[in-house]
Tab-separated table of C-alpha atoms and ligand atoms in Angstrom:
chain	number	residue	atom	x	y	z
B	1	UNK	CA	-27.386	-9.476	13.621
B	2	UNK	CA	-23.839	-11.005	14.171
B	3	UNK	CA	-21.463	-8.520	12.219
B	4	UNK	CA	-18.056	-9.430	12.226
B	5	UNK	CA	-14.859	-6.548	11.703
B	6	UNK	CA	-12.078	-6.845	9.789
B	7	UNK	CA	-9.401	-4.481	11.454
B	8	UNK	CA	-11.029	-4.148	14.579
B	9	UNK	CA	-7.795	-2.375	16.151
B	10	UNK	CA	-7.856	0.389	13.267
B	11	UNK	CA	-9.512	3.663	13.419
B	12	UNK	CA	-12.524	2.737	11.753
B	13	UNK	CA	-12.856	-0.678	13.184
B	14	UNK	CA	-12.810	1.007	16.501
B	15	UNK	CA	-15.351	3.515	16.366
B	16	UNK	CA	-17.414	1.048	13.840
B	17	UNK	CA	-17.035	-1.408	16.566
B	18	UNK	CA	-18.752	0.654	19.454
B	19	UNK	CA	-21.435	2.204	17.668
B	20	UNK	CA	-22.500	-1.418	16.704
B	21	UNK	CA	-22.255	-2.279	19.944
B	22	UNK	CA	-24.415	0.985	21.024
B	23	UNK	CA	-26.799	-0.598	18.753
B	24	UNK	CA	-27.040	-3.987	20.817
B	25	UNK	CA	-25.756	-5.894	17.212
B	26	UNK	CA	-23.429	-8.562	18.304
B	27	UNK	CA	-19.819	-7.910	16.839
B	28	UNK	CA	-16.957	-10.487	16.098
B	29	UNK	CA	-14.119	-7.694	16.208
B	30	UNK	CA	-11.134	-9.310	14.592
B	31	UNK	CA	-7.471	-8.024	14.142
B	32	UNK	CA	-3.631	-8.857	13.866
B	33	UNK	CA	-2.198	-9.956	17.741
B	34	UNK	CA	-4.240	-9.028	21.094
B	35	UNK	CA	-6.929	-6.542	21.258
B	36	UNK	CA	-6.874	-3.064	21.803
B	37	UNK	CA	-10.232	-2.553	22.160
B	38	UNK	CA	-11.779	-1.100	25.618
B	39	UNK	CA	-15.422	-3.580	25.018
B	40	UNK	CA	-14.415	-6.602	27.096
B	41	UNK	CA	-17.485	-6.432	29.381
B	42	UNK	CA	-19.917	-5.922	26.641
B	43	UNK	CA	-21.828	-8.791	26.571
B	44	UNK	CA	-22.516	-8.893	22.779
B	45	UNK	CA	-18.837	-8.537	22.029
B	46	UNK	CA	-16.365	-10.922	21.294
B	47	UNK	CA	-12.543	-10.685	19.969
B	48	UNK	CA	-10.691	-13.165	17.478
B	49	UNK	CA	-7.105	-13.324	16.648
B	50	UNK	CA	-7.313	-13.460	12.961
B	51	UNK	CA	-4.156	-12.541	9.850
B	52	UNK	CA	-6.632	-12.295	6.937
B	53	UNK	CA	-3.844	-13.105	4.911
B	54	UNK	CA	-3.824	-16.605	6.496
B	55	UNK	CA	-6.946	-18.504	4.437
B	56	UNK	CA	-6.804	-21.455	7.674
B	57	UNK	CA	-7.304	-18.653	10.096
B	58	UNK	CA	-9.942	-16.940	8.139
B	59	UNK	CA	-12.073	-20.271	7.775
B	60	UNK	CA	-11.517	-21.083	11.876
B	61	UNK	CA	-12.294	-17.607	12.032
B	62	UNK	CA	-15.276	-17.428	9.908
B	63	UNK	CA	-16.680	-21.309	10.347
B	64	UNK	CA	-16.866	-20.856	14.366
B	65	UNK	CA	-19.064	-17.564	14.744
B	66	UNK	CA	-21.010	-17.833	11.247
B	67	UNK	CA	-21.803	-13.892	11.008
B	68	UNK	CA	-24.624	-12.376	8.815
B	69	UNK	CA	-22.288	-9.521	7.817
B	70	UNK	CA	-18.595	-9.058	7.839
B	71	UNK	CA	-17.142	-5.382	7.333
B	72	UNK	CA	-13.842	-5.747	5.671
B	73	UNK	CA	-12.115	-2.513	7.098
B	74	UNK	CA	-8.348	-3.833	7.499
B	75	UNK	CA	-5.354	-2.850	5.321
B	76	UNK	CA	-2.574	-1.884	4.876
B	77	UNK	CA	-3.566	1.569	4.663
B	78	UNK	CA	-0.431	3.866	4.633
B	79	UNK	CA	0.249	4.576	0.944
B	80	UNK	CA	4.117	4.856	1.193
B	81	UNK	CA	4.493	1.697	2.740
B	82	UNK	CA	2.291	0.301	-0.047
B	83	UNK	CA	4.561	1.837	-2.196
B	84	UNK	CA	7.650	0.332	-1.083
B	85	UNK	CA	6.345	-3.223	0.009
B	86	UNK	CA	4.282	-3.585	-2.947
B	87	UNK	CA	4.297	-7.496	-2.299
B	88	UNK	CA	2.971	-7.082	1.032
B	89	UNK	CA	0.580	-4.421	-0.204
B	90	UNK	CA	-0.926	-7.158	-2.565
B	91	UNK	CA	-0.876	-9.604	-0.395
B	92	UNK	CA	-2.975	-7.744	2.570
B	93	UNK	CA	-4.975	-5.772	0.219
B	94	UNK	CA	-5.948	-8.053	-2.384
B	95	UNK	CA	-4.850	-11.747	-1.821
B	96	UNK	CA	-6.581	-10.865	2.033
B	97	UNK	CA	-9.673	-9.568	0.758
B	98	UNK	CA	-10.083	-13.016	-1.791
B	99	UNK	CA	-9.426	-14.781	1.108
B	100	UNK	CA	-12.368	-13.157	3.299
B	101	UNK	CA	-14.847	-13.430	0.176
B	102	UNK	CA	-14.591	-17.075	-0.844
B	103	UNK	CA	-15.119	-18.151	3.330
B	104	UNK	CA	-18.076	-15.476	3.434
B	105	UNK	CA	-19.832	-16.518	0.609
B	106	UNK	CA	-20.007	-20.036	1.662
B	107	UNK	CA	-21.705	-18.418	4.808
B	108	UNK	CA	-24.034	-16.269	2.290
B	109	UNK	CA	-22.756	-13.074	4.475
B	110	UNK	CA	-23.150	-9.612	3.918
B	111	UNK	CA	-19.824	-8.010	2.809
B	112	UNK	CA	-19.037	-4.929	3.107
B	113	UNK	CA	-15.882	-3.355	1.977
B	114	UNK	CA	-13.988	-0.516	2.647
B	115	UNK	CA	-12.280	1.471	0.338
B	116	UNK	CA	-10.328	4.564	-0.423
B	117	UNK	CA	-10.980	7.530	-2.729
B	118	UNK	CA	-7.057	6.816	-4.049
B	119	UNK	CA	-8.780	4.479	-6.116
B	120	UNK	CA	-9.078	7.964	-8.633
B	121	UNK	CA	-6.748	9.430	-10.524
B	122	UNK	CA	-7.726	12.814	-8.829
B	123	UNK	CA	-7.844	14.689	-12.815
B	124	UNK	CA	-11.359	15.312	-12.350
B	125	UNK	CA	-13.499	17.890	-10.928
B	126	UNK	CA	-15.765	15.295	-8.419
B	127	UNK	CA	-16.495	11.727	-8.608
B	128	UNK	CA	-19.513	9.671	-8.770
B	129	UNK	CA	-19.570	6.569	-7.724
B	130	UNK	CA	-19.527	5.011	-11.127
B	131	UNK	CA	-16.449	6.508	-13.022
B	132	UNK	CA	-13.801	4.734	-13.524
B	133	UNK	CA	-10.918	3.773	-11.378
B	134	UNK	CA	-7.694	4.805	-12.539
B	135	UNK	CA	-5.154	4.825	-9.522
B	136	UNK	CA	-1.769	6.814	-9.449
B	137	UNK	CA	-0.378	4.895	-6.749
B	138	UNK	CA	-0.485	1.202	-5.885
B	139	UNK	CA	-2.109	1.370	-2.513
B	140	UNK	CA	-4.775	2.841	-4.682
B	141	UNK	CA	-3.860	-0.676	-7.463
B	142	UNK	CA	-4.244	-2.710	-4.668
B	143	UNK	CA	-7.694	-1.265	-3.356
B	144	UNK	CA	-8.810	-1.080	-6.840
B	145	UNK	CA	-8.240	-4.835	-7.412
B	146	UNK	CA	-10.081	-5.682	-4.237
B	147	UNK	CA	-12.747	-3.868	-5.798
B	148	UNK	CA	-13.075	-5.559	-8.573
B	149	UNK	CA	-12.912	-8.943	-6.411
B	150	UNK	CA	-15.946	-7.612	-4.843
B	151	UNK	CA	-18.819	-6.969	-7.425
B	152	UNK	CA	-17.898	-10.666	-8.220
B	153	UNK	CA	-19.091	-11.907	-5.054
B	154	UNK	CA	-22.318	-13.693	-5.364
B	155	UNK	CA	-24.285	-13.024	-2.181
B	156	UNK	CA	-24.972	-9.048	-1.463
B	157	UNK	CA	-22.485	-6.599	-0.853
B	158	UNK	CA	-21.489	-3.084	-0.545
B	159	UNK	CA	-18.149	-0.965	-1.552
B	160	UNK	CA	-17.786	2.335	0.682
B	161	UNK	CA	-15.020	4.499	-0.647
B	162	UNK	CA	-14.191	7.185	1.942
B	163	UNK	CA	-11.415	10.076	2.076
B	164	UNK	CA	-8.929	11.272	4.499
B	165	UNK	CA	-10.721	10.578	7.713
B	166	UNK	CA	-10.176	12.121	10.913
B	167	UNK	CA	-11.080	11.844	14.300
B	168	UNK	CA	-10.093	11.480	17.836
B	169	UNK	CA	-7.169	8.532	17.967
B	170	UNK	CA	-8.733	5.826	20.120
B	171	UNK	CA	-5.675	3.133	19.489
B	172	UNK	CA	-3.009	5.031	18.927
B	173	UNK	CA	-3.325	5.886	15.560
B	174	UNK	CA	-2.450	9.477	14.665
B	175	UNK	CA	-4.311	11.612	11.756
B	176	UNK	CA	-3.538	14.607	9.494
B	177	UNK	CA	-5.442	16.856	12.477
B	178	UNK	CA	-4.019	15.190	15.725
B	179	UNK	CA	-0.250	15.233	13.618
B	180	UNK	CA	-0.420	18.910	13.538
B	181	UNK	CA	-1.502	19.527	16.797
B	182	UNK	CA	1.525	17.756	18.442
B	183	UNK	CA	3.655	19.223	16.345
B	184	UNK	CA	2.662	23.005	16.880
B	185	UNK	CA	2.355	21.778	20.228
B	186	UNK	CA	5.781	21.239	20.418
B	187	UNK	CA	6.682	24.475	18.552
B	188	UNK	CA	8.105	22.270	15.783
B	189	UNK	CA	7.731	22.920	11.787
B	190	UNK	CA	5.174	20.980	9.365
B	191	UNK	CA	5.540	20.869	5.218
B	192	UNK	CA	1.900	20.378	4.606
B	193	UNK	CA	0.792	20.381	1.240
B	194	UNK	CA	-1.268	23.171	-0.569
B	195	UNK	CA	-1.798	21.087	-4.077
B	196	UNK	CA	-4.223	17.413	-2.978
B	197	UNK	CA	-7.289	18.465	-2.947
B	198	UNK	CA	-9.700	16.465	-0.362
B	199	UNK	CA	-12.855	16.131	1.332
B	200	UNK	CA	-11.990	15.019	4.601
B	201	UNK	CA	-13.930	12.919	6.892
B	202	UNK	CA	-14.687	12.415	10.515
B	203	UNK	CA	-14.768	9.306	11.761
B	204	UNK	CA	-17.646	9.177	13.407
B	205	UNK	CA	-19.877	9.836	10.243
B	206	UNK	CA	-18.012	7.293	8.410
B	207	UNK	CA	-19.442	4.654	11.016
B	208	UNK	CA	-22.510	5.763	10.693
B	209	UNK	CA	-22.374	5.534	7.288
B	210	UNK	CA	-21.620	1.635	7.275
B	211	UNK	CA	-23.872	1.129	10.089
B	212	UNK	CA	-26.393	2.645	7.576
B	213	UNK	CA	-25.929	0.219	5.066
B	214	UNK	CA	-25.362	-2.728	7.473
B	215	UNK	CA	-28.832	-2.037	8.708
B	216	UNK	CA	-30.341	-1.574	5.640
B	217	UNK	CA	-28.900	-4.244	3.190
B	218	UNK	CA	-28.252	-1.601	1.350
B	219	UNK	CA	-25.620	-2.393	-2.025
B	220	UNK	CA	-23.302	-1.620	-4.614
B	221	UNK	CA	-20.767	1.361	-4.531
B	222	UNK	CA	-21.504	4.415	-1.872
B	223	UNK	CA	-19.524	7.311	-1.435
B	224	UNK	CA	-18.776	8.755	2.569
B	225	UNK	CA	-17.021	11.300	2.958
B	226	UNK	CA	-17.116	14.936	4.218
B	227	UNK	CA	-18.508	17.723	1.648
B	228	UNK	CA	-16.144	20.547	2.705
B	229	UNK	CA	-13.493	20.706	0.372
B	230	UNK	CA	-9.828	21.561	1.639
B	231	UNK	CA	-6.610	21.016	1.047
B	232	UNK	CA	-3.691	19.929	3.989
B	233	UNK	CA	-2.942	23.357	4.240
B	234	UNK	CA	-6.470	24.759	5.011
B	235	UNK	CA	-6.902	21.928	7.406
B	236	UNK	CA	-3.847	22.496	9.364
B	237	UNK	CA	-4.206	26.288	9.276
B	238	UNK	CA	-8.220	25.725	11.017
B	239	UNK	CA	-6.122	23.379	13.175
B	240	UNK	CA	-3.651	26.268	14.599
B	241	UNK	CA	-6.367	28.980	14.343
B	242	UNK	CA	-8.743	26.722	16.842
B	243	UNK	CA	-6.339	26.234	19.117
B	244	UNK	CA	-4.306	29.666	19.277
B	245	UNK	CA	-1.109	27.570	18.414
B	246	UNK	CA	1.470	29.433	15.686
B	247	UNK	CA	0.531	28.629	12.106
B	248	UNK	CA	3.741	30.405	10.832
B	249	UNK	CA	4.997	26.751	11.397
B	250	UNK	CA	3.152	25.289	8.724
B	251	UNK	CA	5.216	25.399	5.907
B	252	UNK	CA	3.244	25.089	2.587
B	253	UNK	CA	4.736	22.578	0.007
B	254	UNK	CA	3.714	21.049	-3.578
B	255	UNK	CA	4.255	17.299	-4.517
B	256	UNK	CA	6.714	18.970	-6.565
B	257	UNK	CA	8.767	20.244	-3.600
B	258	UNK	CA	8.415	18.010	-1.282
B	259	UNK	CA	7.866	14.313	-2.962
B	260	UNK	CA	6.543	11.206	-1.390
B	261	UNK	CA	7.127	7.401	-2.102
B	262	UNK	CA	3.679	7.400	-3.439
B	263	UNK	CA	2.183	10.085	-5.778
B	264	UNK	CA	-0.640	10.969	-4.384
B	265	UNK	CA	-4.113	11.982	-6.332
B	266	UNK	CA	-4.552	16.014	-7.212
B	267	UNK	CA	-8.349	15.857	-6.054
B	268	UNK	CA	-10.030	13.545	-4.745
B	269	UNK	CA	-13.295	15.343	-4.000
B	270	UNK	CA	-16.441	12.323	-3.692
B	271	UNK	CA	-19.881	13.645	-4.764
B	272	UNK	CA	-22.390	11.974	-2.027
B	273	UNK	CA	-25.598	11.876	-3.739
B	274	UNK	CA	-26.499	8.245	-3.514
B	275	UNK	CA	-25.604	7.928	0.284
B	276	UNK	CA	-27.634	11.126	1.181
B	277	UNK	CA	-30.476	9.507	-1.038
B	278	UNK	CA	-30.281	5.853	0.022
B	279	UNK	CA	-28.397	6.172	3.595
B	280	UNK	CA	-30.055	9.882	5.109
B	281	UNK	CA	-26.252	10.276	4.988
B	282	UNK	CA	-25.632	13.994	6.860
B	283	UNK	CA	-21.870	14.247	7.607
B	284	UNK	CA	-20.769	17.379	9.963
B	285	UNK	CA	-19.097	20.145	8.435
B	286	UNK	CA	-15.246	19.754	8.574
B	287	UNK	CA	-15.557	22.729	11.678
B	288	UNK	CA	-17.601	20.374	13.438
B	289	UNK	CA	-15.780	17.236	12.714
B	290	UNK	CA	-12.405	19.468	13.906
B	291	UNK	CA	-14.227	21.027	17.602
B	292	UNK	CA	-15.077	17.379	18.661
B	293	UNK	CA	-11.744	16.128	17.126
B	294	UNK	CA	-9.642	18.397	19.685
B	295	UNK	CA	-12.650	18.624	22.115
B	296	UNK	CA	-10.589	17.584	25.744
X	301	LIG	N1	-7.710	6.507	7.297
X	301	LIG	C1	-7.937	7.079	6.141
X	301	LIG	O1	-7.667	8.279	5.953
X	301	LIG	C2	-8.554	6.284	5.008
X	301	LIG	C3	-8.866	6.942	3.807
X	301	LIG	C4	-9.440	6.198	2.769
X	301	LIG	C5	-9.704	4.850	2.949
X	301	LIG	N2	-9.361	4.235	4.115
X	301	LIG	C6	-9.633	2.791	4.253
X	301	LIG	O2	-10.474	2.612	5.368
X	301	LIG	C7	-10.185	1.383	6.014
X	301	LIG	C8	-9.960	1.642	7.485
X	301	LIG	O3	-8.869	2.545	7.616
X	301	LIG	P1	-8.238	2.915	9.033
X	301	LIG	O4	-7.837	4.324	8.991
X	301	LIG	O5	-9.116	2.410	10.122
X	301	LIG	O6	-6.920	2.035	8.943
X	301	LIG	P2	-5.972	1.533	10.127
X	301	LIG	O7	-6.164	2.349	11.359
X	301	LIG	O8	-4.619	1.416	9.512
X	301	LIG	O9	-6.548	0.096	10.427
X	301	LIG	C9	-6.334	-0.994	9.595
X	301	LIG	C10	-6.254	-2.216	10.470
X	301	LIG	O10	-6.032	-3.345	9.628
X	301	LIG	C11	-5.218	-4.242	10.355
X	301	LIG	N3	-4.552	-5.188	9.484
X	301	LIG	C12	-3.603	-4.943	8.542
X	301	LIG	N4	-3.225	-6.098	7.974
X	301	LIG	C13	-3.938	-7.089	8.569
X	301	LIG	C14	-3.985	-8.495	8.418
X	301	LIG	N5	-3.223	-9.136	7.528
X	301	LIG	N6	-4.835	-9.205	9.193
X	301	LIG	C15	-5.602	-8.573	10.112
X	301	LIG	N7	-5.609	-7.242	10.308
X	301	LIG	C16	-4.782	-6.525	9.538
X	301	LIG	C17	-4.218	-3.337	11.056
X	301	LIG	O11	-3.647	-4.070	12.102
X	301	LIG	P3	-2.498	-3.476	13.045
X	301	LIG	O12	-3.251	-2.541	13.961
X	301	LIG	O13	-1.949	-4.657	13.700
X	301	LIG	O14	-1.546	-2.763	12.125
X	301	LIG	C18	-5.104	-2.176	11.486
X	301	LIG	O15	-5.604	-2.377	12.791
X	301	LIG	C19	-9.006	0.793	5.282
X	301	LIG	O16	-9.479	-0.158	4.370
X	301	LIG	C20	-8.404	1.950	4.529
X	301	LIG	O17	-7.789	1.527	3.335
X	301	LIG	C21	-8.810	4.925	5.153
């Protein structure tokens, strides 16, 4: 199958990128400016400049390697800077993702979004895949619009909605885990906040997930996240206690105390019933997400 990434540069795209390739798929990995990818020698893998935002690159983009499935993982993905470029925001999240459906339909492809548990309004216990969206930021707006976008595309696709995801950096990208690391590291403090509620997931199981539903055409919303439920705070504290760094630095905060550009969710835990069912979905505990995460 030709599968081609959205995003290829980002976290996800990344480690989506090389499992694919493990798999001996072929993979059109796509992103803003040059790659920063380490596949150049695989032979199944190729690299496109493409600005999804740019409907003429998209087409070239799309027209020239004519994939069976495209995995729309870019974004702007930082909710702050959503917050305070909301035109931007709409224009990557949204305006980018209509682009990518109305050249990928014309190719009948597979499309497979990628999507954020911010899409909640974090009041409620758990969610299931079909409650209703009701974002407190516009990161989460924008997300949810794309959404919507997407259950109106004709030929078969798939939402994932994931949370908080963590993982070894691969380009440069830093996460909660790695963040708190450096900075005990460097004997400096960290306000981490004791009041969002998450269920944090490792990267690796997040590609799997997709690849899951990539391989089996499977559709409609799915749920992948982690199923141990934390806050910042516990994570940062399992952080220091691994590596016998001083967790007297972590300095525990509210959204009240300590407030953000964007308000963020209160939980955001994901139930993951219909990925175990449909996808033999088994993410690792967050302990065993967290040993490989700061595993030399
Ligand atoms: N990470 C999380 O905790 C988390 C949680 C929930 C949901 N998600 C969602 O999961 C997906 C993957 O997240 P991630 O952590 O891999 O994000 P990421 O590391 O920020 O990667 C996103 C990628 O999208 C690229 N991009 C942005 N605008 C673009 C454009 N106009 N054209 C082409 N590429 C563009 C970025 O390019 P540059 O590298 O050039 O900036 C970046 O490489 C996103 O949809 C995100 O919303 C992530």
């Amino acid at each position: 199958m030709k599968i081609l990434i959205t995003g290829a540069n980002g976290f996800l795209g990344h480690y989506l990128t090389g499992l694919l390739l493990s798999q001996e798929q072929w993979v059109i990995a796509t992103g803003r400016g040059q790659c920063r990818l380490p596949f150049h020698d695989h032979s199944h893998f190729v690299y496109e400049e493409m600005d999804f935002t740019d409907l003429r690159s998209v087409r070239n983009v799309l027209l020239k390697h004519q994939p069976d499935c495209i995995v729309h993982a870019g974004a702007m993905s930082k909710p702050d800077e959503c917050e305070l470029n909301q035109e931007l925001a709409y224009r990557v999240n949204v305006s980018g993702t209509e682009n990518l459906l109305s050249v990928s339909s014309a190719l009948n492809a597979f499309f497979v979004f990628i999507s954020t548990d911010f899409v909640f309004d974090g009041k409620e216990d758990s969610y299931r895949e079909e409650d209703t969206p009701d974002p407190v930021n516009y990161y989460g707006y924008t997300k949810m619009l794309a959404e919507q976008l997407v259950t109106q595309y004709k030929p078969l696709w798939a939402t994932v909605r994931t949370v908080l995801v963590y993982g070894k950096p691969q380009t440069g990208k830093q996460n909660l885990l790695t963040v708190v690391k450096d900075k005990l590291e460097k004997g400096e403090p960290y306000n981490v906040f004791t009041d969002q509620v998450r269920t944090p997931t490792y990267v690796e199981d997040l590609a799997q997930g997709v690849s899951a539903i990539i391989n089996k055409k499977a559709t409609g919303l799915f749920h992948l996240s982690g199923e141990d439920v934390l806050t910042p705070f516990q994570m940062a504290t399992e952080v220091a206690d691994c590596l016998g760094l001083n967790k007297s630095l972590l300095h525990p905060v509210t959204s009240a105390e300590f407030a953000q550009p964007a308000k963020r969710p209160g939980r955001t835990v994901l139930e993951l019933e219909k990925a175990k069912k449909e996808l033999d979905y088994r993410p690792l505990s967050f302990k065993e997400g967290l040993l490989k995460t700061l595993a030399d």
